[in-house]
mmCIF file of C-alpha atoms in Angstrom:
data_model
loop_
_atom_site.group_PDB
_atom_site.id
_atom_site.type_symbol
_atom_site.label_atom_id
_atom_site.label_comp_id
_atom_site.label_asym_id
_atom_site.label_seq_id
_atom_site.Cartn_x
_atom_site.Cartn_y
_atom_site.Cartn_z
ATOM 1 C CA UNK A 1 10.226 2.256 21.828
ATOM 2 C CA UNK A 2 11.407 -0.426 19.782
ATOM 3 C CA UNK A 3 13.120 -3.844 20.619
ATOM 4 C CA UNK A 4 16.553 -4.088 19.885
ATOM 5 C CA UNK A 5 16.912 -7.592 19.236
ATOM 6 C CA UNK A 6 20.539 -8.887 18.635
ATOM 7 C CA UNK A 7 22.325 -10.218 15.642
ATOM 8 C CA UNK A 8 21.814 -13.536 17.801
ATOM 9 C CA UNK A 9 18.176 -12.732 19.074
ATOM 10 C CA UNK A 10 16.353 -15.664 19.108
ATOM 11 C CA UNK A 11 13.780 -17.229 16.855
ATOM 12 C CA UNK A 12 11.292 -15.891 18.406
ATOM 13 C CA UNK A 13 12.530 -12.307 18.776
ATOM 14 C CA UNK A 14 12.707 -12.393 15.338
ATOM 15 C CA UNK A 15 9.569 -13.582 13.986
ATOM 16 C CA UNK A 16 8.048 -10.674 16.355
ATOM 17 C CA UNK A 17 9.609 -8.005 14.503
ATOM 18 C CA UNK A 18 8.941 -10.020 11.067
ATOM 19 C CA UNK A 19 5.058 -9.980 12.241
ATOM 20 C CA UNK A 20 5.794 -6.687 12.819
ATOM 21 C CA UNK A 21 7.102 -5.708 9.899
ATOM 22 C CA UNK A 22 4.380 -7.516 7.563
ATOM 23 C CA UNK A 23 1.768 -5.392 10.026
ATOM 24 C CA UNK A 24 3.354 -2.181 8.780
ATOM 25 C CA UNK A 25 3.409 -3.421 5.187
ATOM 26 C CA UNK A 26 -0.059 -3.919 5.428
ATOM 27 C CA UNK A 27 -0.676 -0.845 6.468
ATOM 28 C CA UNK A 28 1.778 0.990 3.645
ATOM 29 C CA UNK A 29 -0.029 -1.124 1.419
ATOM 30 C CA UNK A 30 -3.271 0.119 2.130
ATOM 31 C CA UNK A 31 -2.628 3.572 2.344
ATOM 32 C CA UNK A 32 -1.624 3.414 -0.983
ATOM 33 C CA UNK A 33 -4.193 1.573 -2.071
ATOM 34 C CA UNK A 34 -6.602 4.241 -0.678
ATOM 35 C CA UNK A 35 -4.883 7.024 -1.729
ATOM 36 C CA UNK A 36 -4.730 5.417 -5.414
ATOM 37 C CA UNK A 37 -8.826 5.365 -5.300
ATOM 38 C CA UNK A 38 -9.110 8.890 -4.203
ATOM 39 C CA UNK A 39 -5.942 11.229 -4.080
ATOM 40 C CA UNK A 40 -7.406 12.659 -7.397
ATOM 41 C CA UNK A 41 -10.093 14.259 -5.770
ATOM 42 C CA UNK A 42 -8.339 16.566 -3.666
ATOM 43 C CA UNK A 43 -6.700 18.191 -7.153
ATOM 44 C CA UNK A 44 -10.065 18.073 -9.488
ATOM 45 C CA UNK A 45 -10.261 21.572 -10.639
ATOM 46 C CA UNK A 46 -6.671 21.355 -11.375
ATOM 47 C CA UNK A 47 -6.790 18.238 -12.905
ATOM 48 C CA UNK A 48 -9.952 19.292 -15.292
ATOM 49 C CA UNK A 49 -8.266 22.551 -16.017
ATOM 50 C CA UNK A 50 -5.473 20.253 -17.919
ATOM 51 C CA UNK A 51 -7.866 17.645 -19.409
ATOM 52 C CA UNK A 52 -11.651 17.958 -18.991
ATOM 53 C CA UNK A 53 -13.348 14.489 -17.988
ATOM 54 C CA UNK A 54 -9.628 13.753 -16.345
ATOM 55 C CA UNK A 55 -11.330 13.265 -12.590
ATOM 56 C CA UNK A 56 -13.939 10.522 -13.438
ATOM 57 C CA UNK A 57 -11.322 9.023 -15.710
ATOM 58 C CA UNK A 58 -8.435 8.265 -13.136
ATOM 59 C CA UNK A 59 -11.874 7.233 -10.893
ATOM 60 C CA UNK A 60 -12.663 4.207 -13.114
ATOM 61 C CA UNK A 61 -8.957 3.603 -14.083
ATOM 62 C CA UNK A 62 -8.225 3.396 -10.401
ATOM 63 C CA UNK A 63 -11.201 1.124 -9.698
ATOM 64 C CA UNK A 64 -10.742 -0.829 -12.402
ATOM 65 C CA UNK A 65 -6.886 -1.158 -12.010
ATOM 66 C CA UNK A 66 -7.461 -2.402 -8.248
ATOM 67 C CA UNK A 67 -10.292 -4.986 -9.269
ATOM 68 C CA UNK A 68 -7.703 -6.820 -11.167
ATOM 69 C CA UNK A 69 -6.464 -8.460 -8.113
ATOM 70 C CA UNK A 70 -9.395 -10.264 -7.497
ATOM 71 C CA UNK A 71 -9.793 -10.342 -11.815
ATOM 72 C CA UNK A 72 -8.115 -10.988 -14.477
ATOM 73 C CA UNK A 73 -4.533 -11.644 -15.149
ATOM 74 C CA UNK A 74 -3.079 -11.374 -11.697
ATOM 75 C CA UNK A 75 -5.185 -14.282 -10.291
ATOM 76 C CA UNK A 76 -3.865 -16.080 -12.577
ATOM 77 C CA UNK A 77 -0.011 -16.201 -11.356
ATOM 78 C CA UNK A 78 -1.134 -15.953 -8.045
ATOM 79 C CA UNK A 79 -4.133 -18.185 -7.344
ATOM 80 C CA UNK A 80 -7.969 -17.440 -6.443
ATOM 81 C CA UNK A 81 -7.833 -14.805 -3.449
ATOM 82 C CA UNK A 82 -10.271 -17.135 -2.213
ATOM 83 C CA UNK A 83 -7.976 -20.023 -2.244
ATOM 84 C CA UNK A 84 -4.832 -17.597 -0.731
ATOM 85 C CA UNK A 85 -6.798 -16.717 2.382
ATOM 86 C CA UNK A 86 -8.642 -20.104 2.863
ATOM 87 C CA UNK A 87 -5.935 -22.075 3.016
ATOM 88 C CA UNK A 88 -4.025 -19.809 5.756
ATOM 89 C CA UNK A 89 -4.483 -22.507 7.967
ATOM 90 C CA UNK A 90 -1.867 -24.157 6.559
ATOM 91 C CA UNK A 91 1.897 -24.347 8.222
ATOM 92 C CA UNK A 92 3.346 -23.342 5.130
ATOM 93 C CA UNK A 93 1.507 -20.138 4.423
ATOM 94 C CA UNK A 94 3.183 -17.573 4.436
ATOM 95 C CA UNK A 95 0.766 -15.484 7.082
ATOM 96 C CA UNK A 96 0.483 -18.262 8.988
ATOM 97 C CA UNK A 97 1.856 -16.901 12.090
ATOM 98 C CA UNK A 98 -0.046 -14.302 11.796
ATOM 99 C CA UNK A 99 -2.702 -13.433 13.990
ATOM 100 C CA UNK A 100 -4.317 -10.287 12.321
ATOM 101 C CA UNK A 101 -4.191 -12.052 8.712
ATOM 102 C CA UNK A 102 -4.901 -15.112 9.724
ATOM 103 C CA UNK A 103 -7.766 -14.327 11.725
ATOM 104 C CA UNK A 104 -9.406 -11.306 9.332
ATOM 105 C CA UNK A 105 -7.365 -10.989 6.363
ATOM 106 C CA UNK A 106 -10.125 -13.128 3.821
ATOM 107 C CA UNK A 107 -12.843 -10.998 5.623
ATOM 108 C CA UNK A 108 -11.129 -7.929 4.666
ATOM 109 C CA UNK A 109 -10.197 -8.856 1.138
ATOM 110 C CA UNK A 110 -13.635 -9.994 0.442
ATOM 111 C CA UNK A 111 -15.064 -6.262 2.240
ATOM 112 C CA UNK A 112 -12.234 -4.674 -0.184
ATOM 113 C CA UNK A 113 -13.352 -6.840 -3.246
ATOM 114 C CA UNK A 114 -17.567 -5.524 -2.141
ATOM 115 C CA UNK A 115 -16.253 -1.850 -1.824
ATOM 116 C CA UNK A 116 -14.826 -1.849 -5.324
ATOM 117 C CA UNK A 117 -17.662 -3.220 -6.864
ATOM 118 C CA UNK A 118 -20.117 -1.602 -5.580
ATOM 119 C CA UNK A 119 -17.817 1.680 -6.960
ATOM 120 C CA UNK A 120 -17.813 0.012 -10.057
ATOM 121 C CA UNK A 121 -21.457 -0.136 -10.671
ATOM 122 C CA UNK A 122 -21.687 3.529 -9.972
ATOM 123 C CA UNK A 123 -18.788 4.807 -11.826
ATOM 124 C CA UNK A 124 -20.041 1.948 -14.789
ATOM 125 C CA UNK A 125 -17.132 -0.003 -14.662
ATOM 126 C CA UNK A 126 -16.937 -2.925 -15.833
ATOM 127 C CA UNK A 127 -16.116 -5.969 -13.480
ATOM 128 C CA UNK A 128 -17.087 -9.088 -15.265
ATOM 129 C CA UNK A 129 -13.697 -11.179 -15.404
ATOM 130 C CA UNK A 130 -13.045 -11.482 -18.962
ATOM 131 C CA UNK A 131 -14.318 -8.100 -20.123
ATOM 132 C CA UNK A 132 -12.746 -6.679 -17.071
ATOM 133 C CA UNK A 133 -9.456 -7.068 -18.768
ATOM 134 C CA UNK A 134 -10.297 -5.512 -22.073
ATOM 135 C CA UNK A 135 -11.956 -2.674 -20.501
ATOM 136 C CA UNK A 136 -8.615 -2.296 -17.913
ATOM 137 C CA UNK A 137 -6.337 -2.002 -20.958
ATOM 138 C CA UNK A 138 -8.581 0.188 -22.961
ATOM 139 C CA UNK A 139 -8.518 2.589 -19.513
ATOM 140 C CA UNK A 140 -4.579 2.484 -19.345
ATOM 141 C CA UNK A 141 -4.220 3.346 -23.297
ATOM 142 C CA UNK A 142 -6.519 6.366 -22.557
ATOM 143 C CA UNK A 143 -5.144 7.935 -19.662
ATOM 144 C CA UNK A 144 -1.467 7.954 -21.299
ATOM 145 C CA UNK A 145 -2.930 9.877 -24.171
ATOM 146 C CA UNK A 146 -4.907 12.122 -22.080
ATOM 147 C CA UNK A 147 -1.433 12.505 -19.941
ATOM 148 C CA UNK A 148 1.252 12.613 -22.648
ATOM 149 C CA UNK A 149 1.543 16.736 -22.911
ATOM 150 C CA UNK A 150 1.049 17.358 -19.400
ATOM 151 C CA UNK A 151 3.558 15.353 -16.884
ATOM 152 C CA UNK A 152 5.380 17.794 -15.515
ATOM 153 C CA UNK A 153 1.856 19.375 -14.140
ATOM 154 C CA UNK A 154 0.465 16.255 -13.477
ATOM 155 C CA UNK A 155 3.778 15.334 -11.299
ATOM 156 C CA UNK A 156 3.766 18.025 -9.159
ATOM 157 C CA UNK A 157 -0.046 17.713 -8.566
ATOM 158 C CA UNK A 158 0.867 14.535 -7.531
ATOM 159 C CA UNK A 159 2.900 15.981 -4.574
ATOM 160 C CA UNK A 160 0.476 18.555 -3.617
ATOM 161 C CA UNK A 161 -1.799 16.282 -3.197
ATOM 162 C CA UNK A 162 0.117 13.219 -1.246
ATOM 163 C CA UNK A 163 1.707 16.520 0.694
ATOM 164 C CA UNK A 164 -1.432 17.539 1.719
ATOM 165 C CA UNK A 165 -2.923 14.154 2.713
ATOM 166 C CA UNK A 166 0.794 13.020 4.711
ATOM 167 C CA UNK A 167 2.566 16.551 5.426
ATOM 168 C CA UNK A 168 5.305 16.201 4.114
ATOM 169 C CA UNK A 169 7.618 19.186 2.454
ATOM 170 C CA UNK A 170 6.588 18.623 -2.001
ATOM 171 C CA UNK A 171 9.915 18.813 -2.351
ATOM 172 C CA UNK A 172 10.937 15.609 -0.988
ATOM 173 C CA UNK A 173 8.464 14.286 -3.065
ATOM 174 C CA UNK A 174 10.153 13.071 -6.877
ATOM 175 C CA UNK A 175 7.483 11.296 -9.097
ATOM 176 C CA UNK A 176 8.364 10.425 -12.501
ATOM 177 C CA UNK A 177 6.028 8.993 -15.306
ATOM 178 C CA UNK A 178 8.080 6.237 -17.266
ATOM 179 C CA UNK A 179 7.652 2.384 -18.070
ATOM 180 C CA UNK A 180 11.039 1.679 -16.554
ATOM 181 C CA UNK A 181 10.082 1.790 -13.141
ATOM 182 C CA UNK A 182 12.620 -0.389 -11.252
ATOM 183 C CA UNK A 183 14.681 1.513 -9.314
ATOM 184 C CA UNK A 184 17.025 1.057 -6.173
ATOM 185 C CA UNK A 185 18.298 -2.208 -4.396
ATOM 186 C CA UNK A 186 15.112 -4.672 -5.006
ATOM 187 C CA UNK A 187 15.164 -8.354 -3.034
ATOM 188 C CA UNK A 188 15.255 -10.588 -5.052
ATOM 189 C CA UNK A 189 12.669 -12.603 -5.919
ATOM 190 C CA UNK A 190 12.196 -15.914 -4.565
ATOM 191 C CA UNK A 191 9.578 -17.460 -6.700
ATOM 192 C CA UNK A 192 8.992 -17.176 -10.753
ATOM 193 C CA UNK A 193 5.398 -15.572 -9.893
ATOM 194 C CA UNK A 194 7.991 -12.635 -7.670
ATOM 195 C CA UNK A 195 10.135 -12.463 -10.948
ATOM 196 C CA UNK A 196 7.436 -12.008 -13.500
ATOM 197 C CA UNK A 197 5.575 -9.298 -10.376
ATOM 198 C CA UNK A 198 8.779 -7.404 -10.902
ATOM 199 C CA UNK A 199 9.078 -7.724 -14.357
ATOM 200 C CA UNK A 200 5.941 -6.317 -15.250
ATOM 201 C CA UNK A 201 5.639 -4.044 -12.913
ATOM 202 C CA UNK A 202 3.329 -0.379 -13.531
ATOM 203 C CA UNK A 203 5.200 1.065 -10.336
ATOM 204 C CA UNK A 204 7.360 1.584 -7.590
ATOM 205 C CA UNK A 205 7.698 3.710 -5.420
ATOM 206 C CA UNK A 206 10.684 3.935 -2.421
ATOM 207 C CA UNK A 207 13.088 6.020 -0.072
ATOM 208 C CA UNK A 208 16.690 6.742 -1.108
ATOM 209 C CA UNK A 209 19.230 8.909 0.553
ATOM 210 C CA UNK A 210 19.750 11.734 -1.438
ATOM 211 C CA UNK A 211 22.158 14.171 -0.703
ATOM 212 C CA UNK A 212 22.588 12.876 3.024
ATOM 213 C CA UNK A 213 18.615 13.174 3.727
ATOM 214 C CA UNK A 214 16.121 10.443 2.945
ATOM 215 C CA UNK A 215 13.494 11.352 -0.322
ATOM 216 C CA UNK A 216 10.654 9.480 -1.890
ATOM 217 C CA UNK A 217 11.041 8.274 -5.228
ATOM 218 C CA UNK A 218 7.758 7.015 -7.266
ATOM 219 C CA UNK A 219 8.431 5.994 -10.856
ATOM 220 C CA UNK A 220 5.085 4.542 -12.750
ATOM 221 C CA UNK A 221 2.859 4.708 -15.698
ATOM 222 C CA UNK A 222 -0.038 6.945 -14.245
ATOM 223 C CA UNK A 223 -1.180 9.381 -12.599
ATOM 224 C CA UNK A 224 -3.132 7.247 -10.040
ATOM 225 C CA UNK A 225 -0.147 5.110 -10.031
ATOM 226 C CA UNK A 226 2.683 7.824 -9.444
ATOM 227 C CA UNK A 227 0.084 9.039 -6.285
ATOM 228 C CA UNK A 228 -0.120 5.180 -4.673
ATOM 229 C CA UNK A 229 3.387 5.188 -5.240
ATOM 230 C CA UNK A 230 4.588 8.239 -3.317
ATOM 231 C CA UNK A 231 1.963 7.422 -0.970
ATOM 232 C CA UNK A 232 3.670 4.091 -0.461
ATOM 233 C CA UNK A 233 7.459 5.618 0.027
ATOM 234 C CA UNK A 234 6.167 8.340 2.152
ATOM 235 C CA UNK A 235 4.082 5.742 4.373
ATOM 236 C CA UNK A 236 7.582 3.474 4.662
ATOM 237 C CA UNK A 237 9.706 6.588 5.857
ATOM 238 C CA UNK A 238 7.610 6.872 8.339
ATOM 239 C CA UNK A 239 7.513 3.545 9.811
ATOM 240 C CA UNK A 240 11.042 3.861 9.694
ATOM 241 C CA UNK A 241 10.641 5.045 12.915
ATOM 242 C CA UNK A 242 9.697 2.226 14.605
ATOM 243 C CA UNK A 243 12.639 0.111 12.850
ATOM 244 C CA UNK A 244 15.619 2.424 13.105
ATOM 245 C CA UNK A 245 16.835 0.543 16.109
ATOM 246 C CA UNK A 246 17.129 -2.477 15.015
ATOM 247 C CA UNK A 247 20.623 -3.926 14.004
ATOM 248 C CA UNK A 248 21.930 -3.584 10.863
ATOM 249 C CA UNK A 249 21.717 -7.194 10.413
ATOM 250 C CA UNK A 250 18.234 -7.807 11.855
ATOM 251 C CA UNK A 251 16.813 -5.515 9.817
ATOM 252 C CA UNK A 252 18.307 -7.068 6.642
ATOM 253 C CA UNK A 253 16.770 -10.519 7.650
ATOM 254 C CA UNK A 254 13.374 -9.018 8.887
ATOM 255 C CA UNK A 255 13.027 -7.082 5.848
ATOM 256 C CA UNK A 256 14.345 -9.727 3.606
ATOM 257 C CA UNK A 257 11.596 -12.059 4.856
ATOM 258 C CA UNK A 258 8.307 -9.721 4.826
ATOM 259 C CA UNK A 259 9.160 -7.333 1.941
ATOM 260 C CA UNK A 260 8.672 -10.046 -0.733
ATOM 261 C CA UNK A 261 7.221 -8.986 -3.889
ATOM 262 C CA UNK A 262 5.033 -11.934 -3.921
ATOM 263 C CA UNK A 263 3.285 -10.136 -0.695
ATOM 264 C CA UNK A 264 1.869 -7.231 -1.833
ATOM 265 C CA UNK A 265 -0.963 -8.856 -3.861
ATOM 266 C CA UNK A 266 -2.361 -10.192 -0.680
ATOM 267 C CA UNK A 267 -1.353 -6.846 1.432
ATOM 268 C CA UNK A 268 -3.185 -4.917 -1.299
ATOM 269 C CA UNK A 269 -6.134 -7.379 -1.341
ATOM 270 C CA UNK A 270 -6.743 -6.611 2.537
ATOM 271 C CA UNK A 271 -4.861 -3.844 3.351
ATOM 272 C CA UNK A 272 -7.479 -1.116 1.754
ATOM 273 C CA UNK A 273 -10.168 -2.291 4.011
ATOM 274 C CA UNK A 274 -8.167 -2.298 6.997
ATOM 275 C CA UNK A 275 -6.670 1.430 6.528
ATOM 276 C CA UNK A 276 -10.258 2.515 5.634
ATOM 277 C CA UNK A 277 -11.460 0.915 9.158
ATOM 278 C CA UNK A 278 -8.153 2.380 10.521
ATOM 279 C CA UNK A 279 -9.137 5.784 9.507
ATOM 280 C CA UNK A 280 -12.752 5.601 10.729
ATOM 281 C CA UNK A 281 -11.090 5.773 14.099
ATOM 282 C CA UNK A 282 -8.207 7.803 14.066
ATOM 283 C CA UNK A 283 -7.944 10.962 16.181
ATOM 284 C CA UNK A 284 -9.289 13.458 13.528
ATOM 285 C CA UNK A 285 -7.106 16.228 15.239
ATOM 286 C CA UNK A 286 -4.124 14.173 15.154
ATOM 287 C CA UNK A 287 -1.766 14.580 11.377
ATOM 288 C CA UNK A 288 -1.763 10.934 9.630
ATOM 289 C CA UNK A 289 1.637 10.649 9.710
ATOM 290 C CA UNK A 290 2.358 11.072 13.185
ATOM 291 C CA UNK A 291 -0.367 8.378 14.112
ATOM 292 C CA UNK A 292 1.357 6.213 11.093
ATOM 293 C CA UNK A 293 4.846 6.710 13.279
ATOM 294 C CA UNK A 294 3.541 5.824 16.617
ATOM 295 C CA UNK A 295 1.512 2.870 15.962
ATOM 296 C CA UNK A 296 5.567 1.880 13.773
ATOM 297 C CA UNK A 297 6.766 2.537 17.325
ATOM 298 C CA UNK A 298 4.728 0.343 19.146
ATOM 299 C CA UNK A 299 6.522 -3.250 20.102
ATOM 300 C CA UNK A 300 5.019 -6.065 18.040
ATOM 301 C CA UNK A 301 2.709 -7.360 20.232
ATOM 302 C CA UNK A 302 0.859 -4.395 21.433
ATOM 303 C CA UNK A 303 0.710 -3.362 17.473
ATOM 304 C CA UNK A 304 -0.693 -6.652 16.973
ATOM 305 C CA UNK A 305 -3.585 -6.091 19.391
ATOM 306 C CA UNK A 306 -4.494 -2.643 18.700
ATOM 307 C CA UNK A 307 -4.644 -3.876 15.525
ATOM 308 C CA UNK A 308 -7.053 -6.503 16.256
ATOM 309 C CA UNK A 309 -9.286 -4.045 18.301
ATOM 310 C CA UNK A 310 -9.356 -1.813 15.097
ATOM 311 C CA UNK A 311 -11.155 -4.464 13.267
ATOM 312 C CA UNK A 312 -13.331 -6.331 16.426
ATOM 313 C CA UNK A 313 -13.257 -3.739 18.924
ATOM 314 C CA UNK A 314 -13.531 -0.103 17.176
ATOM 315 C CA UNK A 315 -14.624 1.557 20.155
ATOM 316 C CA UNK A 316 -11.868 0.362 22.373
ATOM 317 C CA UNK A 317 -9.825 1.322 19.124
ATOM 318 C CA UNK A 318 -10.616 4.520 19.065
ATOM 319 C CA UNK A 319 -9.516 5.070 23.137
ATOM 320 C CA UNK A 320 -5.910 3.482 22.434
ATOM 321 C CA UNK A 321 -5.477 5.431 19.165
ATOM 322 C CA UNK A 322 -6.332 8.519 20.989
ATOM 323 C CA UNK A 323 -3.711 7.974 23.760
ATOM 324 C CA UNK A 324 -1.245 6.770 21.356
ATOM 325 C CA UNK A 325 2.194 9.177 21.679
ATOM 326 C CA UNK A 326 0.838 10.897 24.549
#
């Protein structure tokens, strides 16, 4: 079960559960991410019934959309990726204290960054920086034609699709396709790079209580988008199992620090690779979601570790994961 640390737990106590926290933020990060490169597949014939050539367009949208973290415009607020995760060494980083970033998180952004390229030469994508851009915008322009007449269909394929891959009931699932994406009770930025990330925003995607149960909410641009979304609210109601017992007002300061909007570039940079080698040894008879809840459940340091036997030790991985819950 979960710590209960105090509204007077110590330093310590708390940057546990905020290591925590950015742990399971990686991991809701990159189970959207994966879901936004492949969630489309699982409704293809519906999706070509609506709009032929649909499927391979949301492929190189997706790939092309996700590239632009290590290209383009983004890198530009935020910095070379290369210079993010090589200077993690530093006191002042933010994922300085921790161990599973610090030690693999360039190593998986750079495996994340190979993975999407070597998509993008197949799907013929293009991926050099400056054209990247054009190519990017032409994509987005595209799919919202292709999408215009057919969002209500294309909203509940969403669900289907994010139902099937998490199990959870379509009709907690609420995706809407709309520019004005904001939604909810956002942190507040600390930085001008987290204002202008919020500002121009494609998506976002959330729980709120709705009629006394908790419900996902995605609001974005997409298709692709609206699925990373819900993928990303469904992923966090889940791993609100492993922080429902904290205290009202530890939560508030452990989310406070590791939900930052200036973190998900990074978390999406990494993340992908790390769910994908998270997947590769998962119990295959065991529902995502309830493997998603137990590792929330875990206390931070054995997280932490299993964690860092996913990526060095898969083997040994592969015998926790299995006895996870049981």
């Amino acid at each position: 079960m979960p710590s209960n640390p105090s509204a007077g737990a110590s330093d310590d106590a708390l940057q546990s559960q905020i290591q925590k926290r950015l742990t399971l933020n990686l991991l809701i990060q990159g189970a959207a991410a994966h879901t936004f490169l492949t969630a489309h597949h699982l409704v293809k014939a519906e999706l070509e019934q609506l709009h032929p050539g649909l499927t391979h367009l949301y492929d190189r949208l997706a790939i092309s959309a996700h590239l632009s973290y290590w290209f383009g415009e983004i890198p530009l607020f935020y910095g070379p990726p290369t210079w993010f995760w090589g200077t993690i060494w530093r006191r002042s980083h933010p994922f300085y204290r921790h161990r599973l970033l610090s030690q693999h998180g360039g190593a998986m952004s750079l495996a994340s960054k190979k993975y999407l390229l070597d998509r993008a030469r197949v799907k013929k994508v293009q991926s050099w920086p400056v054209l990247h851009a054009v190519h990017l915008h032409g994509l987005m322009w595209t799919a919202a034609r292709a999408e215009r007449k057919h969002q209500e269909q294309l909203g509940e394929l969403a669900c289907r699709a994010v139902s099937e891959i998490w199990d959870i009931p379509p009709e907690r699932l609420h995706p809407h396709f709309t520019t004005d994406v904001a939604f909810g009770d956002l942190h507040r930025p600390r930085t001008w790079v987290g204002r202008f990330t919020q500002a121009a925003a494609s998506g976002f995607g959330g729980v709120q209580r709705c009629d006394g149960r908790m419900e996902v909410i995605a609001k974005a641009v997409n298709w692709p988008l609206v699925a990373h979304e819900l993928v990303k609210g469904t992923a966090e109601l889940v791993c609100l199992h492993g922080l429902n017992q904290l205290e009202e007002s530890v939560y508030q300061q452990v989310t406070e620090e590791a939900d930052q909007i200036e973190y998900e570039t990074p978390l999406l940079q990494a993340g992908a690779e790390v769910w994908r080698r998270l997947l590769a040894v998962s119990p295959s008879d065991r529902p995502l979601a309830e493997m998603l809840m137990h590792l929330s459940q875990l206390e931070p340091q054995p997280l932490e570790d299993l964690m860092l036997l996913v990526l060095g030790d898969p083997e040994q991985a592969r015998v926790h994961l299995q006895r996870l819950g049981e």
